[in-house]
């Protein structure tokens, strides 16, 4: 596979040399269209005119990179890191904010299915994606809960031709990974129909062959998506979409020298309908209805005696009708407003019963061009929720066009995240160890039951502290930046700061007679993340494009930072066996946060020969996974650090007969592996053929 890759790349370079020796006159004049973004303001806006930090990933970038799942393409963007949780699911981290606080949308509507807070990005294929939009920083003024740290919106393609258009592709790679796509689009007079199907599978891999079980077990999943558009008139149109996802995965591992096996299953389906009406030149409205359901089941049992270790179910639904309007007050200003109702329910193992949240919300946004240089956006949203206090989420952003090349932009916004079902209603006791975790809303009743069963030694917090409602987590985010674009150069700098309060974490509320603890949840953490991101691009010539990105990040717990400064955090010196205070410079920060992240990319396009080749280098500096010395924070003396590492991804594509694309590539070309990073199994080569029609 790798010899083929090298040979193919050499062929492309040979074409480049021959092509550079010929004078080519391109008589076709094309005008590059401005990139349009929908997510940042919920209206169509040119990317260059937005006063907010937004990353846009086009279909061309996705195709050329050879990525097949959402986590892969996001991990190559500046300031966006994918991090695996204890289940192996890869969530996304933006500006140092973990995936629990990042809202994931598809065509503007939210996806559910966070069993432990992380949304598994590998559930989403990129086969029929038009573009991906990433809004960084608090976005609750438009999207409410879970948009505390940002929003990722996946926008699918819309059929535009009366001819049948589409593609079919097959990709095979290391570990018997196979990805198969079928994408069909056609316009019939007033009808537009799009059909998409994907099958993705792998035999998995094992980073620790000396132990039983695999790091990633074999799996197969399917994605089906149909989209139907109907144009009643030039002013009235209907969009409907149905999406289905199904995955089955083998599960086996060893615990206390006992081998367990089983399987896990996931099913998800979404139904989405939207009626868009242009009432007149000034007023437009959208009437939307959305329903989604995510189910997961996992069964693990002993191979020897069929003893069941775990049998868990997860069934979550979301129903949401919404109305949105845009009214042009003048040629320079637009008022947007919307309202909706949301019903969310979860039936899960370790819950006494099915639980349900209800909420109503209303929002408004004013977008105005004060003159040729100034654009200001002011907005706010009000959420009324059945389980926590009402939330008011304002946001203000401004852009100033300094000159033809430089634009200044800044924003400040409030974000919040509601306590989730797990934090409110969990009732779990570990059968092998014996500890108990209780949701906040059921903690008092469950403690009383345990006391009646003589399982409680003593209660360590006053029960009155569990009577007031658990607060929503919240943050205030600041972004200040500038963009530069002139000739062959473009650059973007963004400084950010996010201050969080009322973060929810576990605490011990009682001790059990078996020596273990009872945990519940509480608001107390205050943290901050701050730093800057720099993106640069340079068009060397008509063939070569270079880009580089860098993020500097500081992420700390405010209470722990103060405790370190006051000399109240200690570590035992291994040589003297004496306790010494941690210095401020030795407090590393929050878990899974790297101080430095960088990328460098080279794209070589040979349009005459319908070929391209690219190399993408990704660097992540060291980070800590957990506290190993018992002082409650990550410091220089901990032993859970992952050293900084560099990965390289390469892909080369050649088009034959105008319709066939042959792509060969490899991810993690430098063969970096670490047993503590389950998503990096070594070099992953692949070969893909795509037929367009």
Short mmCIF file of C-alpha atoms in Angstrom, two decimals, residues 44 83 159 171 185 213 231 327 374 386 389 417 434 447 451 463 474 505 507 598 624 656 670:
data_model
loop_
_atom_site.label_atom_id
_atom_site.label_comp_id
_atom_site.label_asym_id
_atom_site.label_seq_id
_atom_site.Cartn_x
_atom_site.Cartn_y
_atom_site.Cartn_z
CA UNK A 44 -27.10 33.95 5.05
CA UNK A 83 -10.55 13.92 22.59
CA UNK A 159 -30.07 19.06 -5.65
CA UNK A 171 -12.65 2.98 -0.08
CA UNK A 185 -29.51 14.14 -6.63
CA UNK A 213 -9.56 -8.02 24.00
CA UNK A 231 -41.09 24.68 -4.59
CA UNK A 327 -37.54 41.43 8.69
CA UNK A 374 -19.14 49.23 10.77
CA UNK A 386 -38.90 22.89 33.77
CA UNK A 389 -33.88 28.65 36.58
CA UNK A 417 -25.67 24.50 29.69
CA UNK A 434 -19.46 -0.84 45.69
CA UNK A 447 -29.97 8.27 50.67
CA UNK A 451 -30.07 4.40 55.41
CA UNK A 463 -29.21 17.33 53.26
CA UNK A 474 -22.68 29.33 32.46
CA UNK A 505 -18.89 18.18 39.33
CA UNK A 507 -18.71 15.35 45.44
CA UNK A 598 -0.35 23.61 15.33
CA UNK A 624 -2.18 15.41 31.32
CA UNK A 656 -9.58 9.68 -15.26
CA UNK A 670 4.91 8.82 10.84
#
